[in-house]
Coordinates of C-alpha atoms in Angstrom, one line a residue:
M1 CA 51.2 72.4 -65.7
I2 CA 50.8 71.1 -62.6
R3 CA 51.1 73.3 -60.0
F4 CA 52.5 71.5 -56.4
R5 CA 51.6 73.1 -53.8
K6 CA 54.1 72.7 -50.6
D7 CA 51.3 70.6 -48.3
D8 CA 50.6 68.4 -50.8
G9 CA 53.9 66.5 -49.7
A10 CA 52.4 65.6 -46.3
R11 CA 49.6 64.9 -47.6
A12 CA 51.0 61.8 -49.7
G13 CA 52.5 60.7 -46.2
L14 CA 49.2 60.5 -44.2
F15 CA 47.6 58.2 -47.1
T16 CA 50.3 56.3 -46.9
R17 CA 50.4 55.1 -43.1
R18 CA 46.8 54.6 -43.3
A19 CA 46.8 52.4 -46.3
L20 CA 49.2 50.6 -44.3
L21 CA 47.6 50.4 -41.2
L22 CA 44.5 49.8 -43.2
G23 CA 46.4 46.4 -44.9
G24 CA 47.6 45.3 -41.7
A25 CA 44.3 44.8 -39.9
Q26 CA 42.7 43.3 -43.0
L27 CA 45.9 41.1 -43.0
T28 CA 46.0 40.5 -39.1
L29 CA 41.9 39.3 -39.6
M30 CA 42.3 37.1 -42.7
S31 CA 45.4 35.6 -40.2
A32 CA 42.8 35.0 -37.5
L33 CA 40.1 33.9 -40.1
A34 CA 42.7 31.3 -41.5
G35 CA 43.8 30.1 -38.3
R36 CA 40.1 29.3 -36.7
L37 CA 39.7 27.4 -40.3
Y38 CA 42.4 25.3 -39.6
Q39 CA 41.3 25.2 -35.9
L40 CA 37.8 23.7 -37.0
Q41 CA 38.6 22.2 -39.6
I42 CA 41.8 20.2 -39.3
L43 CA 42.4 20.4 -35.8
E44 CA 39.0 19.6 -33.8
S45 CA 37.8 17.8 -37.7
E46 CA 36.9 14.7 -35.5
R47 CA 35.0 16.0 -32.0
F48 CA 32.9 18.9 -34.3
S49 CA 31.6 15.0 -36.2
T50 CA 31.5 13.2 -33.3
L51 CA 28.9 16.1 -31.9
A52 CA 27.1 16.5 -35.6
E53 CA 27.1 12.7 -35.4
E54 CA 25.1 13.2 -31.6
N55 CA 22.8 15.5 -32.6
R56 CA 21.2 13.6 -35.9
V57 CA 21.2 10.2 -33.9
N58 CA 19.4 10.3 -30.9
V59 CA 19.1 7.4 -28.2
R60 CA 16.0 6.9 -26.3
L61 CA 14.7 4.9 -23.4
L62 CA 12.1 1.7 -24.4
A63 CA 9.9 1.3 -20.8
P64 CA 9.8 -2.3 -19.9
T65 CA 6.9 -4.6 -19.3
R66 CA 6.0 -4.7 -16.0
G67 CA 5.4 -8.0 -14.0
L68 CA 2.6 -9.7 -13.8
I69 CA 0.7 -10.0 -10.0
F70 CA -1.1 -13.6 -9.4
D71 CA -3.0 -14.7 -6.5
R72 CA -2.0 -18.5 -4.8
T73 CA -4.0 -20.0 -7.0
G74 CA -2.8 -18.8 -10.4
E75 CA -5.7 -15.8 -10.6
P76 CA -4.7 -12.5 -12.3
L77 CA -4.6 -9.8 -10.1
A78 CA -2.9 -7.1 -11.7
V79 CA -2.1 -7.5 -15.5
N80 CA -1.1 -5.5 -18.6
R81 CA -3.7 -4.1 -21.4
N82 CA -2.8 -2.1 -25.1
N83 CA -3.8 0.8 -25.2
F84 CA -4.5 4.0 -27.4
R85 CA -2.5 7.0 -26.0
A86 CA -2.2 10.3 -27.5
M87 CA 1.9 11.5 -27.3
L88 CA 3.5 14.8 -27.6
A89 CA 6.8 15.2 -29.2
S90 CA 8.7 17.5 -27.5
D91 CA 10.3 20.1 -30.1
R92 CA 13.3 22.6 -29.7
D93 CA 10.6 25.3 -30.4
R94 CA 8.5 24.1 -27.7
G95 CA 6.8 26.9 -25.5
R96 CA 4.5 28.4 -27.2
S97 CA 3.9 26.1 -30.2
A98 CA 3.3 23.2 -27.5
E99 CA 0.6 26.0 -25.8
I100 CA -1.1 26.4 -29.4
V101 CA -1.1 22.2 -30.1
L102 CA -2.4 21.7 -26.6
G103 CA -5.3 24.1 -27.0
R104 CA -6.5 22.4 -30.0
L105 CA -6.1 19.3 -28.4
D106 CA -8.1 20.6 -25.2
Q107 CA -11.2 20.7 -27.7
I108 CA -10.8 17.0 -28.2
L109 CA -9.3 15.3 -25.0
D110 CA -11.2 18.1 -23.0
I111 CA -7.9 18.2 -21.0
G112 CA -8.0 20.8 -18.5
E113 CA -6.0 24.1 -17.5
A114 CA -4.2 22.0 -14.5
E115 CA -4.0 19.3 -17.2
R116 CA -2.2 21.4 -19.7
T117 CA 0.3 23.6 -17.2
R118 CA 1.1 20.0 -16.0
L119 CA 2.2 18.7 -19.4
L120 CA 4.0 21.8 -20.6
R121 CA 6.1 21.4 -17.3
E122 CA 6.9 17.6 -18.6
L123 CA 7.9 18.7 -21.7
R124 CA 10.1 21.5 -20.4
R125 CA 11.8 19.0 -18.2
S126 CA 12.0 16.0 -20.9
R127 CA 15.4 15.2 -21.6
N128 CA 16.5 14.1 -26.1
F129 CA 12.8 15.5 -26.6
Q130 CA 11.3 12.3 -24.8
P131 CA 7.9 12.6 -26.3
V132 CA 5.1 12.8 -23.0
V133 CA 1.8 11.0 -23.3
V134 CA -1.0 13.6 -23.3
R135 CA -4.1 10.9 -22.6
E136 CA -4.4 7.5 -21.9
N137 CA -7.2 4.7 -22.9
L138 CA -8.6 6.9 -25.9
D139 CA -11.7 5.0 -27.1
W140 CA -11.7 4.6 -31.8
E141 CA -13.6 8.2 -31.3
Q142 CA -11.3 10.1 -29.2
V143 CA -8.4 8.4 -32.0
S144 CA -9.9 9.0 -35.3
R145 CA -10.8 12.8 -34.1
I146 CA -6.6 13.1 -33.3
E147 CA -6.1 11.6 -36.8
F148 CA -8.3 13.7 -39.0
N149 CA -7.1 17.3 -37.2
A150 CA -3.6 15.6 -37.1
P151 CA -2.2 18.6 -40.1
D152 CA -3.5 21.0 -36.6
L153 CA -1.8 19.1 -34.3
P154 CA 2.2 19.2 -35.6
G155 CA 3.9 16.8 -32.8
V156 CA 0.9 14.7 -32.0
F157 CA 0.6 11.1 -33.1
I158 CA -1.0 7.8 -31.7
D159 CA 0.8 5.0 -30.0
I160 CA 0.0 1.7 -27.9
G161 CA 1.2 1.7 -24.3
Q162 CA 0.1 -0.1 -22.2
T163 CA -1.6 0.1 -19.0
R164 CA -1.9 -1.4 -15.3
D165 CA -5.5 -3.5 -15.3
Y166 CA -6.9 -4.9 -11.7
P167 CA -9.6 -7.4 -12.9
Q168 CA -10.7 -8.3 -9.4
G169 CA -11.3 -4.3 -8.7
E170 CA -11.9 -3.1 -5.6
L171 CA -11.6 -6.8 -4.2
M172 CA -8.1 -6.5 -3.8
S173 CA -7.4 -2.6 -4.0
H174 CA -5.6 -2.5 -0.2
I175 CA -3.3 -5.6 -0.9
V176 CA -2.6 -5.2 -4.8
G177 CA -2.6 -1.2 -4.7
Y178 CA -2.2 0.8 -7.8
T179 CA 0.6 2.5 -10.1
G180 CA 0.7 5.9 -10.6
R181 CA 3.2 8.6 -12.5
V182 CA 6.9 9.1 -11.2
S183 CA 6.7 12.0 -8.1
E184 CA 10.0 13.6 -6.8
E185 CA 9.4 11.5 -3.5
D186 CA 9.8 8.3 -5.6
L187 CA 13.2 9.1 -6.8
A188 CA 14.7 9.8 -3.5
G189 CA 18.0 7.9 -3.4
R190 CA 16.9 6.1 -6.8
D191 CA 19.0 7.0 -9.9
D192 CA 18.0 4.5 -12.6
P193 CA 17.1 6.5 -15.8
L194 CA 14.0 4.7 -16.4
L195 CA 12.1 6.1 -13.7
Q196 CA 13.1 9.6 -15.9
L197 CA 10.7 8.2 -18.6
P198 CA 7.2 10.5 -18.9
T199 CA 5.7 7.0 -19.8
I200 CA 6.9 4.8 -16.5
R201 CA 5.0 4.2 -14.5
F202 CA 5.5 3.8 -10.2
G203 CA 3.9 1.7 -7.6
K204 CA 1.9 3.7 -4.9
K205 CA 0.4 1.6 -2.8
G206 CA 0.0 -2.4 -1.6
V207 CA 2.2 -4.8 -3.4
E208 CA 2.9 -2.7 -6.5
R209 CA 5.0 -0.1 -4.5
A210 CA 6.0 -3.0 -2.2
L211 CA 8.0 -4.9 -4.8
E212 CA 8.2 -2.0 -7.2
D213 CA 12.1 -2.5 -8.3
D214 CA 10.9 -6.5 -8.9
L215 CA 8.2 -5.7 -11.1
R216 CA 9.7 -2.6 -12.5
G217 CA 11.8 -4.8 -15.3
H218 CA 15.3 -3.1 -16.6
A219 CA 15.3 -0.3 -19.4
G220 CA 15.3 -1.4 -23.4
A221 CA 16.5 1.1 -25.9
V222 CA 16.1 2.5 -29.4
Q223 CA 18.4 4.6 -31.8
V224 CA 17.0 6.6 -34.3
E225 CA 18.2 9.7 -36.3
V226 CA 16.4 12.8 -35.6
N227 CA 16.4 16.3 -38.0
A228 CA 17.2 19.8 -37.0
V229 CA 13.9 20.4 -34.8
G230 CA 14.5 16.9 -33.4
R231 CA 11.8 15.0 -34.9
I232 CA 12.4 11.4 -35.3
V233 CA 13.2 11.0 -39.0
R234 CA 13.6 6.7 -38.9
E235 CA 14.7 4.4 -36.0
L236 CA 18.0 2.5 -36.3
D237 CA 18.2 -0.2 -33.9
R238 CA 16.5 -1.3 -31.1
T239 CA 16.7 -3.3 -27.9
E240 CA 14.2 -4.6 -26.3
G241 CA 14.1 -4.1 -22.4
Q242 CA 13.9 -6.7 -19.7
P243 CA 10.0 -7.4 -18.6
G244 CA 9.8 -7.1 -14.4
D245 CA 9.3 -10.1 -12.1
N246 CA 5.6 -12.3 -12.4
V247 CA 4.8 -12.9 -8.2
L248 CA 2.5 -15.1 -7.3
L249 CA 0.6 -14.0 -3.5
T250 CA -0.4 -16.2 -0.9
V251 CA -4.2 -14.8 -1.0
D252 CA -6.5 -16.8 -1.8
V253 CA -8.9 -14.5 -4.4
E254 CA -11.8 -16.9 -3.8
L255 CA -11.4 -16.9 0.2
Q256 CA -10.8 -12.9 0.0
R257 CA -14.4 -12.8 -2.3
F258 CA -16.0 -14.5 0.9
A259 CA -14.6 -12.5 3.2
A260 CA -15.2 -9.0 1.7
D261 CA -19.0 -10.5 1.3
R262 CA -19.3 -11.9 4.7
L263 CA -17.9 -8.4 6.2
R264 CA -20.4 -6.4 4.1
A265 CA -23.2 -8.0 4.5
Q266 CA -23.0 -8.2 8.5
Q267 CA -23.1 -4.5 8.7
A268 CA -26.0 -4.0 5.8
N269 CA -27.7 -2.0 8.4
A270 CA -25.0 0.0 9.0
E271 CA -24.5 3.9 8.5
H272 CA -21.4 3.1 7.4
K273 CA -19.6 -0.3 6.0
S274 CA -16.3 0.1 8.1
G275 CA -14.3 -2.4 9.1
S276 CA -11.2 -4.9 8.1
L277 CA -10.3 -8.6 8.7
V278 CA -6.7 -11.0 8.2
V279 CA -7.1 -14.2 7.7
M280 CA -3.5 -16.5 9.0
D281 CA -1.8 -19.1 8.1
I282 CA -0.5 -20.2 11.4
V283 CA 2.9 -22.6 10.3
T284 CA 4.0 -20.2 7.5
G285 CA 2.7 -16.7 8.5
D286 CA 1.1 -16.7 4.7
I287 CA -1.9 -14.2 5.0
L288 CA -4.9 -15.9 3.2
A289 CA -7.2 -12.8 3.0
M290 CA -6.6 -9.6 3.8
V291 CA -10.3 -7.4 3.7
S292 CA -10.5 -3.6 4.6
E293 CA -13.9 -2.2 3.9
P294 CA -14.7 -0.3 2.1
G295 CA -11.8 -0.5 -0.6
F296 CA -11.3 1.8 -3.9
D297 CA -11.4 1.0 -7.9
P298 CA -7.6 0.7 -8.4
N299 CA -8.4 0.6 -12.8
V300 CA -10.1 4.7 -11.7
F301 CA -6.2 5.3 -10.6
A302 CA -4.6 3.6 -13.9
R303 CA -6.3 5.5 -16.5
G304 CA -5.7 8.5 -14.7
I305 CA -8.3 10.2 -11.8
T306 CA -10.2 13.2 -11.9
P307 CA -9.7 15.8 -9.5
A308 CA -14.0 15.0 -8.6
E309 CA -13.1 11.2 -8.1
W310 CA -10.2 11.8 -5.7
R311 CA -12.1 14.6 -3.7
D312 CA -14.9 12.2 -3.4
L313 CA -12.6 9.4 -1.5
L314 CA -10.8 12.2 0.3
E315 CA -14.0 13.1 2.2
D316 CA -15.7 9.7 1.9
P317 CA -15.9 9.2 6.4
A318 CA -15.0 5.3 5.8
H319 CA -11.6 6.7 4.9
P320 CA -11.9 3.8 1.2
L321 CA -8.1 4.7 0.6
N322 CA -6.5 3.4 4.5
N323 CA -6.0 -0.4 4.9
K324 CA -7.0 -0.7 8.3
A325 CA -6.0 -4.3 8.0
I326 CA -2.3 -3.0 8.8
A327 CA -3.0 1.0 9.2
G328 CA -6.3 0.8 11.5
V329 CA -5.1 1.4 15.0
Y330 CA -7.8 0.0 17.9
P331 CA -8.4 -0.6 21.6
P332 CA -7.4 -4.9 21.6
G333 CA -10.6 -4.5 24.3
S334 CA -10.9 -7.9 26.0
T335 CA -9.0 -9.8 22.9
Y336 CA -6.1 -9.0 24.4
K337 CA -6.7 -10.3 28.2
V338 CA -5.2 -13.9 26.3
A339 CA -1.7 -11.8 26.0
V340 CA -2.4 -10.5 29.9
A341 CA -3.2 -14.3 30.9
L342 CA -0.2 -15.8 29.4
A343 CA 1.6 -13.1 31.1
A344 CA 0.3 -13.7 34.6
L345 CA 0.8 -17.1 34.5
E346 CA 4.3 -16.8 32.7
S347 CA 5.5 -14.8 35.6
G348 CA 4.1 -16.8 38.1
A349 CA 1.4 -14.3 39.2
I350 CA -1.2 -16.5 38.7
D351 CA -1.3 -20.3 38.2
G352 CA -3.7 -22.4 36.7
G353 CA -5.8 -23.5 40.1
T354 CA -5.0 -19.6 41.0
I355 CA -8.6 -17.8 42.4
L356 CA -9.6 -14.2 41.8
N357 CA -13.1 -13.1 42.6
C358 CA -15.7 -10.6 40.8
P359 CA -18.2 -8.8 42.4
G360 CA -19.0 -6.7 40.1
F361 CA -15.9 -4.2 39.9
I362 CA -12.9 -3.6 41.9
E363 CA -12.1 -0.2 43.9
L364 CA -8.6 1.4 43.7
G365 CA -8.8 4.5 45.9
N366 CA -11.9 6.1 45.8
I367 CA -12.2 4.9 41.9
K368 CA -14.1 2.1 41.0
F369 CA -13.5 -0.1 38.3
H370 CA -16.5 -2.2 36.6
C371 CA -17.1 -5.4 35.0
W372 CA -18.9 -5.8 32.3
W373 CA -21.2 -8.1 34.5
K374 CA -23.1 -6.3 37.0
G375 CA -23.4 -8.8 38.9
G376 CA -20.4 -10.0 39.1
H377 CA -18.7 -13.4 37.8
G378 CA -17.7 -14.7 41.3
G379 CA -14.6 -17.0 41.6
L380 CA -12.9 -17.8 38.7
N381 CA -9.7 -19.3 37.5
V382 CA -7.6 -18.6 34.3
V383 CA -9.7 -20.1 31.9
G384 CA -13.0 -19.1 33.4
G385 CA -11.7 -15.2 33.3
I386 CA -11.2 -16.1 29.7
S387 CA -14.1 -17.6 28.7
N388 CA -16.3 -15.0 30.6
S389 CA -14.3 -12.2 29.4
C390 CA -14.1 -11.0 33.3
D391 CA -12.4 -7.4 33.5
C392 CA -12.5 -8.2 37.5
F393 CA -10.4 -11.4 37.0
F394 CA -7.7 -9.3 34.2
Y395 CA -7.5 -6.5 36.8
Q396 CA -6.5 -7.9 39.7
A397 CA -4.0 -9.9 37.0
A398 CA -3.0 -7.3 35.7
Q399 CA -1.9 -5.9 38.9
R400 CA -0.3 -8.7 40.4
T401 CA 2.2 -9.2 36.5
G402 CA 2.9 -5.6 36.4
V403 CA 3.1 -3.7 33.5
D404 CA 6.6 -4.6 32.9
K405 CA 6.3 -8.2 32.4
I406 CA 2.9 -7.6 30.3
D407 CA 4.5 -4.9 28.1
E408 CA 7.3 -8.1 27.7
M409 CA 5.0 -10.9 26.9
A410 CA 3.1 -8.9 24.2
T411 CA 5.6 -7.6 22.6
K412 CA 6.8 -11.4 22.0
L413 CA 3.3 -11.5 20.8
G414 CA 3.7 -8.9 18.3
F415 CA 2.6 -5.6 19.2
G416 CA 3.7 -2.5 19.3
Q417 CA 6.0 -2.9 15.9
V418 CA 5.6 -3.1 12.8
S419 CA 5.9 -7.1 11.3
T420 CA 7.8 -8.3 8.0
L421 CA 4.8 -8.5 6.0
G422 CA 6.5 -5.4 3.9
L423 CA 3.7 -3.5 3.1
P424 CA 3.6 0.6 3.2
G425 CA 1.4 2.4 5.5
E426 CA 1.6 -0.4 8.6
A427 CA 1.4 1.3 11.9
A428 CA 3.0 -0.2 14.6
G429 CA 0.2 0.6 17.4
N430 CA 1.1 0.9 20.9
Q431 CA 2.5 -0.8 23.3
P432 CA 2.5 1.2 26.4
S433 CA 5.4 1.0 29.3
R434 CA 6.4 2.9 32.3
A435 CA 9.3 4.5 29.8
W436 CA 6.9 5.0 27.2
K437 CA 4.2 7.1 29.3
Q438 CA 7.3 8.8 30.9
D439 CA 8.8 10.3 27.7
K440 CA 5.1 10.8 26.0
Y441 CA 3.4 12.2 28.8
N442 CA 6.5 13.4 31.2
V443 CA 4.3 11.4 34.0
P444 CA 5.2 7.9 35.8
W445 CA 3.2 5.2 35.2
Q446 CA -0.2 4.4 37.9
P447 CA -1.9 1.1 39.0
G448 CA -5.1 3.0 37.3
D449 CA -3.1 2.3 33.8
T450 CA -2.3 -1.5 34.4
F451 CA -6.1 -1.7 35.2
N452 CA -7.1 -0.8 32.0
L453 CA -3.8 -2.6 29.9
G454 CA -5.3 -5.8 31.8
I455 CA -8.3 -4.9 29.6
G456 CA -6.9 -3.9 26.5
Q457 CA -7.9 0.1 26.8
G458 CA -6.5 2.7 27.9
Y459 CA -3.0 3.7 25.8
M460 CA -3.2 0.0 24.0
T461 CA -3.8 -0.1 20.7
A462 CA -3.2 -2.4 17.7
T463 CA -4.0 -3.4 14.3
P464 CA -6.2 -6.3 12.7
L465 CA -2.7 -7.4 11.5
Q466 CA -1.4 -7.5 14.9
L467 CA -4.3 -9.7 16.4
A468 CA -3.9 -12.2 13.9
I469 CA -0.3 -12.6 14.7
M470 CA -1.0 -12.7 18.8
T471 CA -3.4 -15.6 17.9
S472 CA -1.3 -17.3 15.5
R473 CA 1.7 -17.6 17.7
I474 CA -0.7 -18.4 21.0
A475 CA -2.6 -21.4 18.6
N476 CA 0.7 -22.9 16.6
G477 CA 2.5 -23.2 20.5
G478 CA 4.2 -20.3 20.6
Y479 CA 6.9 -19.8 17.6
D480 CA 7.6 -16.6 15.9
V481 CA 5.6 -17.3 12.7
Q482 CA 5.7 -13.6 10.6
P483 CA 2.9 -12.7 7.9
N484 CA 4.2 -13.1 4.7
L485 CA 2.3 -11.9 1.3
L486 CA 4.4 -13.5 -1.3
L487 CA 4.8 -17.3 -2.4
A488 CA 6.7 -17.5 -5.5
K489 CA 8.2 -14.6 -8.2
A490 CA 9.9 -15.6 -11.4
A491 CA 11.4 -14.0 -14.6
P492 CA 8.9 -13.3 -17.3
R493 CA 9.9 -16.7 -18.9
Q494 CA 10.1 -19.0 -16.0
E495 CA 7.1 -21.1 -15.1
L496 CA 5.2 -19.8 -11.8
A497 CA 4.5 -22.6 -9.0
P498 CA 4.1 -22.4 -5.6
P499 CA 6.0 -23.7 -2.8
T500 CA 5.5 -27.4 -1.5
P501 CA 2.7 -27.4 1.3
Q502 CA 4.6 -27.2 4.7
L503 CA 3.2 -28.7 7.7
K504 CA 5.4 -28.3 10.3
V505 CA 6.6 -24.3 11.9
S506 CA 9.9 -23.6 11.0
A507 CA 10.5 -20.2 13.3
S508 CA 11.9 -20.2 16.7
S509 CA 9.7 -20.8 19.4
L510 CA 8.8 -17.6 22.0
R511 CA 10.0 -20.0 24.8
I512 CA 6.2 -19.6 26.5
D513 CA 5.1 -22.7 28.9
R514 CA 3.1 -25.5 26.8
R515 CA 1.0 -26.3 30.0
H516 CA 0.1 -21.5 30.1
L517 CA -0.8 -22.2 26.4
A518 CA -2.8 -24.9 26.8
L519 CA -4.7 -23.4 29.6
V520 CA -4.8 -19.7 27.0
H521 CA -6.6 -22.6 24.2
E522 CA -8.8 -24.0 26.8
G523 CA -10.1 -20.6 27.7
M524 CA -10.4 -19.6 24.4
N525 CA -11.8 -23.0 23.9
Q526 CA -14.7 -22.7 26.1
V527 CA -15.8 -18.4 25.0
V528 CA -17.0 -20.4 22.0
N529 CA -17.7 -23.6 22.4
S530 CA -19.3 -23.3 26.5
P531 CA -22.9 -22.8 27.1
T532 CA -21.1 -19.9 29.2
G533 CA -18.8 -18.3 26.7
T534 CA -19.0 -14.6 25.6
A535 CA -19.7 -16.6 22.4
A536 CA -21.8 -19.3 22.7
Q537 CA -24.1 -19.0 20.3
L538 CA -21.0 -19.4 17.6
R539 CA -21.6 -22.9 18.5
L540 CA -23.9 -22.9 15.8
D541 CA -23.1 -21.9 11.6
A542 CA -24.9 -19.3 10.1
E543 CA -28.1 -21.4 9.2
N544 CA -28.3 -22.0 12.9
K545 CA -27.4 -25.9 12.5
P546 CA -24.4 -27.4 14.8
I547 CA -21.1 -26.7 13.3
D548 CA -19.5 -29.8 12.2
P549 CA -16.9 -31.2 15.0
A550 CA -14.1 -31.3 12.6
F551 CA -13.9 -27.7 12.1
H552 CA -15.0 -26.7 15.4
F553 CA -12.4 -23.5 16.5
A554 CA -11.5 -21.9 19.2
G555 CA -12.3 -18.0 19.9
K556 CA -12.5 -14.6 22.1
T557 CA -14.3 -11.8 21.8
G558 CA -13.1 -8.3 21.9
T559 CA -15.9 -4.3 22.6
A560 CA -13.3 -1.6 22.5
Q561 CA -14.4 1.4 23.9
V562 CA -14.7 4.4 21.8
K563 CA -16.8 7.0 24.4
R564 CA -17.0 6.3 28.2
I565 CA -21.3 6.6 28.9
T566 CA -20.9 9.1 31.5
E567 CA -23.1 7.5 34.8
R568 CA -25.9 11.3 33.6
E569 CA -26.2 9.8 30.5
R570 CA -26.8 6.4 31.2
A571 CA -29.4 7.7 34.3
M572 CA -31.2 9.1 31.7
G573 CA -31.4 6.0 29.0
I574 CA -28.6 7.0 26.6
T575 CA -27.1 3.7 24.9
Q576 CA -24.7 2.9 22.3
E577 CA -27.0 2.6 19.6
Q578 CA -28.3 6.5 20.1
L579 CA -24.5 7.5 20.0
P580 CA -23.4 9.0 16.5
W581 CA -22.2 6.3 14.6
H582 CA -18.0 7.5 14.7
L583 CA -18.5 8.0 18.9
R584 CA -19.9 3.7 19.5
H585 CA -18.0 1.0 20.5
H586 CA -15.5 -1.2 18.4
A587 CA -16.4 -5.2 17.6
L588 CA -13.5 -7.5 18.0
F589 CA -13.2 -11.4 17.4
V590 CA -10.1 -13.5 17.5
C591 CA -10.3 -16.9 16.5
F592 CA -8.1 -20.2 15.4
G593 CA -8.8 -23.9 13.8
P594 CA -9.6 -25.9 14.2
V595 CA -9.7 -26.1 17.9
D596 CA -7.9 -29.9 18.1
N597 CA -5.1 -29.1 15.2
P598 CA -4.9 -25.9 14.2
R599 CA -4.0 -24.4 11.3
Y600 CA -5.8 -20.9 10.4
A601 CA -6.1 -18.0 12.9
C602 CA -8.4 -14.7 11.8
A603 CA -8.8 -11.5 13.3
V604 CA -11.7 -9.1 12.7
V605 CA -12.7 -5.8 13.6
V606 CA -15.7 -4.0 12.8
E607 CA -15.7 -0.5 13.5
H608 CA -18.5 0.6 15.7
G609 CA -19.6 -2.3 15.6
M610 CA -20.7 -2.2 19.0
A611 CA -20.5 -5.3 20.1
G612 CA -17.9 -8.3 19.7
G613 CA -19.7 -11.2 20.0
A614 CA -22.5 -10.1 17.9
T615 CA -21.2 -8.4 14.9
A616 CA -17.7 -9.5 14.8
G617 CA -17.9 -12.9 16.4
P618 CA -20.3 -14.7 12.8
I619 CA -17.9 -12.3 10.3
G620 CA -14.9 -14.7 12.2
R621 CA -17.2 -17.9 12.4
D622 CA -17.7 -17.9 9.0
V623 CA -14.7 -16.8 7.3
L624 CA -13.3 -19.3 9.0
L625 CA -15.1 -22.4 8.8
E626 CA -14.7 -21.4 4.8
T627 CA -11.1 -21.2 5.1
M628 CA -10.4 -24.6 7.2
K629 CA -13.0 -26.1 4.5
R630 CA -11.3 -24.8 1.8
D631 CA -8.0 -25.2 3.0
P632 CA -5.7 -23.9 1.4
S633 CA -2.2 -24.1 2.7
R634 CA -2.8 -28.2 1.9
R635 CA -5.0 -28.4 -1.0
L636 CA -2.6 -27.2 -4.3
D637 CA -5.5 -28.1 -6.7
R638 CA -6.7 -25.3 -7.9
F639 CA -3.8 -24.2 -8.9
R640 CA -3.5 -23.2 -12.2
K641 CA -0.3 -22.8 -14.1
T642 CA 0.3 -19.1 -15.3
A643 CA 3.6 -19.1 -17.2
S644 CA 4.9 -16.9 -19.8
L645 CA 2.3 -14.9 -19.2

């Protein structure tokens, strides 16, 4: 017989309430799950299908082929070459696994710790699982070893890419430049997604940098199917990119080689071979040769420069990475006197008949300003002042003219400003003025400053390119010709052709009196072609034979002081040759020819070459003679068509 206790009813009630609460909670949970399933499978099914497709299908950019660079005759200066490269695919589980793989690759490719760190950083930054380039230009042995060890190198594969090749090597390094990986600085102000590709290369110097946007081209795209860890399963679609433009430069590579050889030969016994020259067409402004010695091999940068190679370049006292033709600034010395002469004539401070006396020195207060010719030149007019390069004549001419008029004329001739050439790194030099000195040193301009400016010393500095521009504008009759490096540009499938030869100057006039230009021409003519000229020895060619009259030329010597030898040192018999190389005078020479019908100008600077007429003069003579004989601006018969390369 079952007996009920008096609290059984209460306990039954409690059980019933708990069961109801549990059942209610289960029902609520089931309802929430059902609702969520309904939302995911019914309401948002289309969105999640799209996301799943995006995870399965990936679109990646394809780097276009970089445009090619040629000289004015169609000779290749920068081309693309196929190469084998080791790639490492970015993976969702990158990190530890990538470190392990790179450690194994290090045993094959000798990557090094710094390079491993860089690659891991690139992997972390890569978007859409883009592979990164581990090493380019692999040889057969390296390719074979990677393929043999493929099972132990997940994510590593061999790809055929393109690398930049510079057939002329060091000869054209400062003009053409080189390419490298895209840096944060390169990305500034650019939103081209192509630049995010690890395989893309960006112009770092020279034309490669100046014409980067033209040479780079436009990206293509490939649509691939990837698995759950981001690996490519198959390629679904591909659209090739648009290659960059091909360009034709104004330089003549054979003339460039002749000029570089001549510059090196003149410094055969120098402690360091360091100098530069520029050859310019005075009608068009085309740069026909631009040499800066020493140069560097841009192919080293294309294959990947080592830390030791980079350190050697930076520590070289001759600064091979510096394009001295556009970035080297020097006192122009006596080559500047032709600008002072024009300023003096144009301002009316002197005329063609004005005679200024040279007793060997000029006193200003208690300071003596010496002429380079101790005994003095006596009385000279402007033609004699130029041909004898008389310092005393130009002290007085500058004093009569004043700094303001000299500044005005020098600016017309191209000093103190960056040209329109477009190469990165060009220096403006310094064309001093009253305002400049007040702003720079907070002191007024002094008469002694004008004396120094009159002979191209003191605060005055210029680049070899500016000297070539000045000479061109004087030689062409006072026209504002601008330097130019780009001769033609065309899409890859279009034919590259040089423009029609230009026989007359199309630039605007600088409004300089032709009678005054004629006096300066005659002074420069007598520098070379008069027995008393400072470069009279240049009337003979390198074989000591008289120069063909058809190639007679005019010029101006210059020797720019780097360190002043004191009276005490002079008394001790110390000469320029006894000074350390870096304290010796710079040697300069500017010239144009043919003298009766000018077409070409040349400017030469030999760093610490000591004497302009003896060191820079023979280089300028030989290079200008070679240019006139080749006549590259009027002869196109050496051009070979380079279409569709």
